[in-house]
Amino acid sequence: MIDLRSDTITRPDQRMRELMMQAEVGDDVFGEDPTVNELEQEAAALLGKEAALFTTSGTQGNQAALLVHTRPGQEVIMDDEAHVFVYEGAAISAFAGVQSRTLPHTHGEMNIEQLKKAVRPEDIHYPETGLIWLEHTHNRAGGTVLSEEYMTQVRSTADEHGIPVHMDGARLFNASLAAGMSPAATAAYADSVQFCLSKGLGAPVGSILTGTKTFIDQARKKRKMLGGGMRQAGVIAAPGLYALRERRARLQEDHDHAAAIAAVLRESTDLTIRHEVQTNIIVADTDQSSRSAEEWVTAAAAEGAAVIAYKPESIRITTNADVSAAEVDTACRIFEKLGASS
Ligand code: TLP
């Protein structure tokens, strides 16, 4: 089966497994795991932030950030398809006790005028706006890249009102590669940034949260509250460190593979792709297709390609390190065949 369901499915390669075996470890809750410390220092430097924290997952990194940035009763402005809104089990309300203020988006970008209006004025009736949330690349929009102009406008709106900005950069390196910007230049628009090691970078587990030293000191406590105080975590930090050093450049392959698949879908099927395919995600809509999203998933699986039904009327195809160029070719032939029979 050619697995195009997600970039989370990637398995650690031989080198990662060797590094796991050899990792120097200590008790990370005491701050004594040298491999975790090295990963955190390197990640912070790469993103141009003062400090970093190794978390069990992207969700935990996002939630720890929320717990530091906000107080219960505040409001967080985000787009209405943000991962934190759609996929994190309402943890934002359950743990941080804040309210989500969702705005419509176009390719992952909220309308700046609407964003400005959504910031709460001082009034005894209103919650305070505690945080503005960005997602870069934007998953449900189809791995789309936020423009520099947009991020500049969000930043200046936030600064005008003294509101922090968090970036869910689960796929930050896909974003910076596609935009031709350094990771630090990309991260500069946000006070805190979370990125995943276990997506396109291919590490088996973990994410990184970055920010100021004070922010990360506080986030470390929140991570402990969330059950994320890990002990000899060097064994999982070691493949993460390797992924960060050696696997960022290869994301271009995933982008090229997604572009090749998208070209076939556009030309040979009745699926509609309504976004520019900029990175490794394709969201293909089935509203003009003779097959429903579920029928596409079943038909593709029967031919040997695994994709997922995404929204009621879309499928998502995600290229990743475990899918070779030859397999991408095969997947293209499968989609052509399905297109011919639809
Ligand atoms: N995304 C997963 C699923 O949860 C949908 C996927 O297959 O794409 N932010 C963004 C933008 C994400 O896409 C994800 C995972 C996360 C956060 C959460 O990361 P984890 O799964 O490590 O908690």
Short mmCIF file of C-alpha atoms and ligand atoms in Angstrom, two decimals:
data_model
loop_
_atom_site.label_atom_id
_atom_site.label_comp_id
_atom_site.label_asym_id
_atom_site.label_seq_id
_atom_site.Cartn_x
_atom_site.Cartn_y
_atom_site.Cartn_z
CA MET A 1 0.00 0.00 0.00
CA ILE A 2 1.35 3.44 -0.94
CA ASP A 3 0.55 5.40 2.20
CA LEU A 4 -0.45 8.97 1.39
CA ARG A 5 -2.73 9.46 4.41
CA SER A 6 -0.37 11.71 6.34
CA ASP A 7 3.28 12.64 6.86
CA THR A 8 2.86 11.35 10.42
CA ILE A 9 3.12 7.77 9.16
CA THR A 10 6.87 7.98 8.46
CA ARG A 11 8.98 5.42 10.30
CA PRO A 12 12.46 6.02 11.73
CA ASP A 13 15.18 4.94 9.31
CA GLN A 14 18.22 2.79 10.13
CA ARG A 15 20.39 5.78 11.11
CA MET A 16 17.72 7.08 13.48
CA ARG A 17 17.47 3.66 15.12
CA GLU A 18 21.26 3.55 15.58
CA LEU A 19 21.24 7.02 17.13
CA MET A 20 18.47 5.94 19.50
CA MET A 21 20.65 3.02 20.62
CA GLN A 22 23.67 5.25 21.17
CA ALA A 23 21.94 8.28 22.72
CA GLU A 24 23.44 9.69 25.89
CA VAL A 25 20.63 10.10 28.42
CA GLY A 26 19.82 11.51 31.84
CA ASP A 27 16.68 12.54 33.72
CA ASP A 28 15.15 15.32 31.67
CA VAL A 29 12.78 16.43 34.44
CA PHE A 30 15.99 17.35 36.32
CA GLY A 31 17.23 18.99 33.10
CA GLU A 32 19.97 16.36 32.91
CA ASP A 33 19.43 14.68 29.57
CA PRO A 34 22.31 15.90 27.38
CA THR A 35 20.65 14.83 24.13
CA VAL A 36 17.38 16.61 24.94
CA ASN A 37 19.34 19.70 25.98
CA GLU A 38 21.28 19.65 22.71
CA LEU A 39 18.07 19.28 20.69
CA GLU A 40 16.41 22.16 22.54
CA GLN A 41 19.42 24.45 22.13
CA GLU A 42 19.81 23.67 18.46
CA ALA A 43 16.09 24.11 17.76
CA ALA A 44 16.00 27.47 19.55
CA ALA A 45 19.03 28.72 17.59
CA LEU A 46 17.57 27.54 14.29
CA LEU A 47 14.36 29.47 14.91
CA GLY A 48 16.15 32.52 16.30
CA LYS A 49 14.44 32.17 19.69
CA GLU A 50 16.01 32.23 23.15
CA ALA A 51 14.87 28.81 24.28
CA ALA A 52 13.02 25.64 23.29
CA LEU A 53 11.14 22.76 24.88
CA PHE A 54 10.85 19.17 23.65
CA THR A 55 7.22 18.04 23.86
CA THR A 56 5.59 14.67 23.30
CA SER A 57 3.50 15.96 20.39
CA GLY A 58 2.41 19.00 18.44
CA THR A 59 -0.81 19.06 20.42
CA GLN A 60 1.08 19.17 23.70
CA GLY A 61 3.32 21.98 22.42
CA ASN A 62 0.29 23.99 21.31
CA GLN A 63 -1.54 23.41 24.59
CA ALA A 64 1.48 24.30 26.74
CA ALA A 65 1.77 27.55 24.73
CA LEU A 66 -1.90 28.34 25.35
CA LEU A 67 -1.50 27.72 29.08
CA VAL A 68 1.37 30.22 29.25
CA HIS A 69 -0.02 32.92 26.96
CA THR A 70 -3.59 33.04 28.27
CA ARG A 71 -5.72 33.08 31.41
CA PRO A 72 -9.10 31.29 31.76
CA GLY A 73 -11.91 33.48 30.41
CA GLN A 74 -9.85 35.04 27.66
CA GLU A 75 -10.42 34.62 23.95
CA VAL A 76 -8.05 33.36 21.25
CA ILE A 77 -8.51 34.54 17.67
CA MET A 78 -7.89 31.86 15.06
CA ASP A 79 -9.19 30.76 11.69
CA ASP A 80 -12.14 28.39 11.69
CA GLU A 81 -10.18 25.44 10.30
CA ALA A 82 -7.15 25.73 12.57
CA HIS A 83 -5.87 22.37 13.82
CA VAL A 84 -6.22 23.59 17.39
CA PHE A 85 -9.93 24.25 16.77
CA VAL A 86 -10.78 21.20 14.68
CA TYR A 87 -8.51 18.41 15.93
CA GLU A 88 -7.35 18.98 19.48
CA GLY A 89 -10.46 17.71 21.28
CA ALA A 90 -11.39 21.20 22.53
CA ALA A 91 -8.31 21.00 24.78
CA ILE A 92 -8.09 24.77 24.39
CA SER A 93 -11.31 25.12 26.41
CA ALA A 94 -10.84 22.06 28.62
CA PHE A 95 -7.30 22.91 29.76
CA ALA A 96 -6.62 26.61 29.17
CA GLY A 97 -10.27 27.54 29.80
CA VAL A 98 -10.32 30.02 26.95
CA GLN A 99 -12.84 30.66 24.22
CA SER A 100 -12.06 30.22 20.53
CA ARG A 101 -12.98 33.18 18.36
CA THR A 102 -12.93 31.72 14.88
CA LEU A 103 -12.80 33.73 11.67
CA PRO A 104 -13.20 32.50 8.10
CA HIS A 105 -10.01 32.13 6.11
CA THR A 106 -8.78 32.07 2.55
CA HIS A 107 -5.95 29.58 2.01
CA GLY A 108 -5.18 29.75 5.74
CA GLU A 109 -5.21 33.55 6.00
CA MET A 110 -7.86 35.43 7.97
CA ASN A 111 -9.10 38.72 6.61
CA ILE A 112 -7.08 41.45 8.32
CA GLU A 113 -10.03 43.84 8.63
CA GLN A 114 -12.06 41.09 10.30
CA LEU A 115 -9.11 40.27 12.53
CA LYS A 116 -8.83 43.90 13.64
CA LYS A 117 -12.54 44.01 14.40
CA ALA A 118 -12.37 40.75 16.33
CA VAL A 119 -9.89 42.19 18.86
CA ARG A 120 -12.04 42.98 21.89
CA PRO A 121 -12.26 46.55 23.13
CA GLU A 122 -12.20 47.14 26.88
CA ASP A 123 -15.76 46.50 28.10
CA ILE A 124 -17.06 44.87 31.27
CA HIS A 125 -19.09 42.41 29.19
CA TYR A 126 -16.37 41.13 26.88
CA PRO A 127 -13.64 38.55 27.26
CA GLU A 128 -10.14 39.90 26.71
CA THR A 129 -8.35 38.90 23.56
CA GLY A 130 -5.43 36.88 24.93
CA LEU A 131 -3.74 35.51 21.83
CA ILE A 132 -3.74 35.46 18.03
CA TRP A 133 -3.15 32.05 16.44
CA LEU A 134 -1.50 31.31 13.10
CA GLU A 135 -1.05 27.95 11.37
CA HIS A 136 1.85 27.73 8.91
CA THR A 137 1.64 25.71 6.67
CA HIS A 138 -2.12 25.49 6.93
CA ASN A 139 -3.21 21.87 7.04
CA ARG A 140 -6.89 21.96 6.08
CA ALA A 141 -6.32 24.69 3.50
CA GLY A 142 -4.01 22.23 1.69
CA GLY A 143 -0.54 22.83 3.11
CA THR A 144 -0.69 26.46 2.08
CA VAL A 145 1.97 29.00 2.96
CA LEU A 146 1.13 32.26 4.75
CA SER A 147 2.44 35.28 2.85
CA GLU A 148 4.99 37.61 4.43
CA GLU A 149 2.60 40.49 3.89
CA TYR A 150 -0.12 38.68 5.84
CA MET A 151 2.20 37.77 8.70
CA THR A 152 3.46 41.37 8.84
CA GLN A 153 -0.11 42.66 9.12
CA VAL A 154 -1.02 40.14 11.80
CA ARG A 155 2.10 41.07 13.75
CA SER A 156 1.40 44.78 13.59
CA THR A 157 -2.25 44.26 14.64
CA ALA A 158 -1.05 42.18 17.58
CA ASP A 159 1.60 44.76 18.53
CA GLU A 160 -0.89 47.60 18.34
CA HIS A 161 -2.96 45.86 21.03
CA GLY A 162 -0.16 44.21 22.99
CA ILE A 163 -1.43 40.70 22.14
CA PRO A 164 1.01 37.79 21.66
CA VAL A 165 1.03 35.63 18.53
CA HIS A 166 1.49 31.85 18.53
CA MET A 167 2.40 29.98 15.36
CA ASP A 168 1.35 26.36 14.99
CA GLY A 169 4.22 25.56 12.70
CA ALA A 170 3.71 21.79 12.75
CA ARG A 171 5.08 22.00 9.18
CA LEU A 172 7.23 25.12 9.64
CA PHE A 173 10.11 23.77 7.55
CA ASN A 174 7.79 22.96 4.66
CA ALA A 175 6.58 26.56 4.94
CA SER A 176 10.01 28.17 5.08
CA LEU A 177 11.31 26.00 2.23
CA ALA A 178 8.35 26.83 -0.01
CA ALA A 179 8.55 30.55 0.84
CA GLY A 180 12.34 30.68 0.40
CA MET A 181 12.65 32.14 3.90
CA SER A 182 14.90 30.95 6.71
CA PRO A 183 13.19 29.20 9.63
CA ALA A 184 14.23 32.13 11.86
CA ALA A 185 12.76 34.73 9.50
CA THR A 186 9.53 32.72 9.43
CA ALA A 187 9.41 32.31 13.20
CA ALA A 188 10.12 36.01 13.76
CA TYR A 189 6.46 36.90 13.21
CA ALA A 190 5.38 34.97 16.30
CA ASP A 191 6.23 35.11 20.00
CA SER A 192 6.08 31.35 20.24
CA VAL A 193 6.34 28.66 17.58
CA GLN A 194 5.60 24.96 17.73
CA PHE A 195 6.99 22.61 15.09
CA CYS A 196 6.76 18.83 14.68
CA LEU A 197 9.72 16.49 14.35
CA SER A 198 7.50 13.54 13.53
CA LYS A 199 5.88 14.74 10.31
CA GLY A 200 7.88 15.40 7.13
CA LEU A 201 11.16 15.31 9.07
CA GLY A 202 10.46 11.66 9.82
CA ALA A 203 11.42 11.40 13.50
CA PRO A 204 9.32 8.83 15.37
CA VAL A 205 8.00 11.18 18.05
CA GLY A 206 8.04 14.70 19.41
CA SER A 207 7.64 18.39 18.75
CA ILE A 208 9.45 21.54 19.77
CA LEU A 209 8.02 24.69 21.31
CA THR A 210 10.17 27.81 21.11
CA GLY A 211 10.00 31.30 22.60
CA THR A 212 11.73 33.55 25.09
CA LYS A 213 13.60 32.01 28.02
CA THR A 214 10.89 33.15 30.44
CA PHE A 215 8.13 31.74 28.22
CA ILE A 216 9.87 28.37 27.92
CA ASP A 217 10.57 28.18 31.67
CA GLN A 218 6.83 28.60 32.24
CA ALA A 219 5.95 26.19 29.41
CA ARG A 220 8.19 23.55 31.01
CA LYS A 221 5.98 23.66 34.10
CA LYS A 222 2.83 23.47 31.96
CA ARG A 223 4.26 20.51 30.06
CA LYS A 224 4.76 18.74 33.41
CA MET A 225 1.11 19.48 34.28
CA LEU A 226 0.08 17.96 30.96
CA GLY A 227 1.97 14.77 31.80
CA GLY A 228 4.82 15.56 29.45
CA GLY A 229 7.70 15.47 31.93
CA MET A 230 9.81 12.79 30.27
CA ARG A 231 12.77 11.09 31.89
CA GLN A 232 15.50 9.47 29.72
CA ALA A 233 14.01 11.17 26.68
CA GLY A 234 17.38 11.31 24.89
CA VAL A 235 16.42 8.09 23.11
CA ILE A 236 13.63 9.94 21.31
CA ALA A 237 15.44 13.30 21.12
CA ALA A 238 18.38 11.73 19.23
CA PRO A 239 16.40 10.90 16.06
CA GLY A 240 14.74 14.31 16.38
CA LEU A 241 18.12 16.04 16.42
CA TYR A 242 19.21 14.04 13.38
CA ALA A 243 15.92 14.88 11.62
CA LEU A 244 16.43 18.57 12.32
CA ARG A 245 20.01 18.52 11.01
CA GLU A 246 19.73 16.16 8.08
CA ARG A 247 16.15 15.86 6.88
CA ARG A 248 14.97 19.43 6.34
CA ALA A 249 16.27 19.77 2.81
CA ARG A 250 14.59 16.56 1.67
CA LEU A 251 11.15 18.11 2.22
CA GLN A 252 11.56 19.52 -1.30
CA GLU A 253 11.10 15.97 -2.63
CA ASP A 254 7.72 15.76 -0.88
CA HIS A 255 6.73 19.10 -2.42
CA ASP A 256 7.76 17.95 -5.90
CA HIS A 257 5.87 14.68 -5.44
CA ALA A 258 2.72 16.53 -4.37
CA ALA A 259 2.97 18.80 -7.42
CA ALA A 260 3.26 15.75 -9.70
CA ILE A 261 0.21 14.08 -8.15
CA ALA A 262 -1.80 17.32 -8.26
CA ALA A 263 -1.06 17.71 -11.99
CA VAL A 264 -2.48 14.23 -12.64
CA LEU A 265 -5.55 14.85 -10.48
CA ARG A 266 -6.25 18.12 -12.29
CA GLU A 267 -5.76 16.64 -15.75
CA SER A 268 -7.20 13.17 -15.45
CA THR A 269 -9.86 13.14 -12.74
CA ASP A 270 -13.05 14.96 -11.83
CA LEU A 271 -11.58 16.02 -8.48
CA THR A 272 -11.16 19.78 -7.95
CA ILE A 273 -8.13 21.26 -6.21
CA ARG A 274 -9.01 24.78 -5.10
CA HIS A 275 -5.65 25.76 -3.66
CA GLU A 276 -2.16 26.17 -4.98
CA VAL A 277 -0.18 23.03 -4.16
CA GLN A 278 2.77 24.69 -2.46
CA THR A 279 4.02 21.98 -0.13
CA ASN A 280 3.24 18.31 0.61
CA ILE A 281 -0.55 18.39 1.08
CA ILE A 282 -3.29 18.21 -1.54
CA VAL A 283 -6.92 18.73 -0.55
CA ALA A 284 -9.00 17.58 -3.51
CA ASP A 285 -12.73 18.33 -3.45
CA THR A 286 -15.27 15.75 -4.57
CA ASP A 287 -18.25 18.08 -5.05
CA GLN A 288 -17.88 17.92 -8.85
CA SER A 289 -16.94 14.23 -8.86
CA SER A 290 -19.08 11.19 -9.59
CA ARG A 291 -17.55 9.57 -6.47
CA SER A 292 -17.98 10.75 -2.90
CA ALA A 293 -14.92 11.26 -0.70
CA GLU A 294 -15.50 7.87 0.95
CA GLU A 295 -15.84 6.23 -2.47
CA TRP A 296 -12.53 7.78 -3.58
CA VAL A 297 -10.84 6.44 -0.44
CA THR A 298 -12.20 2.93 -1.05
CA ALA A 299 -11.44 2.95 -4.78
CA ALA A 300 -7.86 4.22 -4.24
CA ALA A 301 -7.25 1.64 -1.49
CA ALA A 302 -8.47 -1.15 -3.78
CA GLU A 303 -5.79 -0.08 -6.28
CA GLY A 304 -3.06 0.20 -3.63
CA ALA A 305 -3.02 3.89 -2.56
CA ALA A 306 -4.17 5.01 0.89
CA VAL A 307 -5.64 8.52 1.13
CA ILE A 308 -8.07 9.97 3.68
CA ALA A 309 -11.53 11.49 3.46
CA TYR A 310 -11.03 14.93 4.90
CA LYS A 311 -13.99 17.22 4.97
CA PRO A 312 -17.42 15.91 3.99
CA GLU A 313 -16.52 16.55 0.36
CA SER A 314 -12.73 16.26 0.07
CA ILE A 315 -9.91 13.81 0.22
CA ARG A 316 -6.42 14.62 1.48
CA ILE A 317 -3.26 13.30 -0.09
CA THR A 318 -0.03 13.91 1.82
CA THR A 319 3.37 13.08 0.39
CA ASN A 320 6.01 11.98 2.84
CA ALA A 321 9.49 10.52 3.26
CA ASP A 322 8.24 6.93 3.20
CA VAL A 323 6.82 7.29 -0.31
CA SER A 324 9.51 7.04 -3.00
CA ALA A 325 9.53 8.69 -6.44
CA ALA A 326 8.67 5.30 -7.99
CA GLU A 327 5.69 4.94 -5.66
CA VAL A 328 4.54 8.47 -6.52
CA ASP A 329 4.62 7.40 -10.19
CA THR A 330 2.53 4.35 -9.36
CA ALA A 331 0.10 6.51 -7.37
CA CYS A 332 -0.23 8.83 -10.39
CA ARG A 333 -1.13 5.86 -12.60
CA ILE A 334 -3.69 4.73 -10.01
CA PHE A 335 -5.35 8.17 -9.97
CA GLU A 336 -5.35 8.26 -13.79
CA LYS A 337 -7.06 4.87 -13.88
CA LEU A 338 -9.64 5.96 -11.30
CA GLY A 339 -10.18 9.17 -13.25
CA ALA A 340 -10.89 7.21 -16.42
CA SER A 341 -13.51 5.11 -14.63
CA SER A 342 -15.33 7.96 -12.89
N1 TLP B 1 -1.98 16.76 12.17
C1 TLP B 1 -2.38 15.41 11.84
C2 TLP B 1 -3.82 15.15 12.30
O1 TLP B 1 -4.00 15.53 13.61
C3 TLP B 1 -4.85 15.82 11.47
C4 TLP B 1 -2.25 15.20 10.35
O2 TLP B 1 -2.32 14.03 9.91
O3 TLP B 1 -2.06 16.19 9.62
N2 TLP B 1 -0.85 21.22 14.16
C5 TLP B 1 -1.04 20.85 12.89
C6 TLP B 1 -1.13 21.88 11.84
C7 TLP B 1 -1.12 19.48 12.56
O4 TLP B 1 -1.32 19.13 11.30
C8 TLP B 1 -1.01 18.51 13.58
C9 TLP B 1 -1.18 17.05 13.29
C10 TLP B 1 -0.80 18.97 14.90
C11 TLP B 1 -0.74 20.33 15.16
C12 TLP B 1 -0.72 18.02 16.07
O5 TLP B 1 0.43 17.28 16.07
P1 TLP B 1 0.47 15.89 16.92
O6 TLP B 1 -0.25 14.88 16.07
O7 TLP B 1 1.93 15.63 17.07
O8 TLP B 1 -0.21 16.14 18.21
#
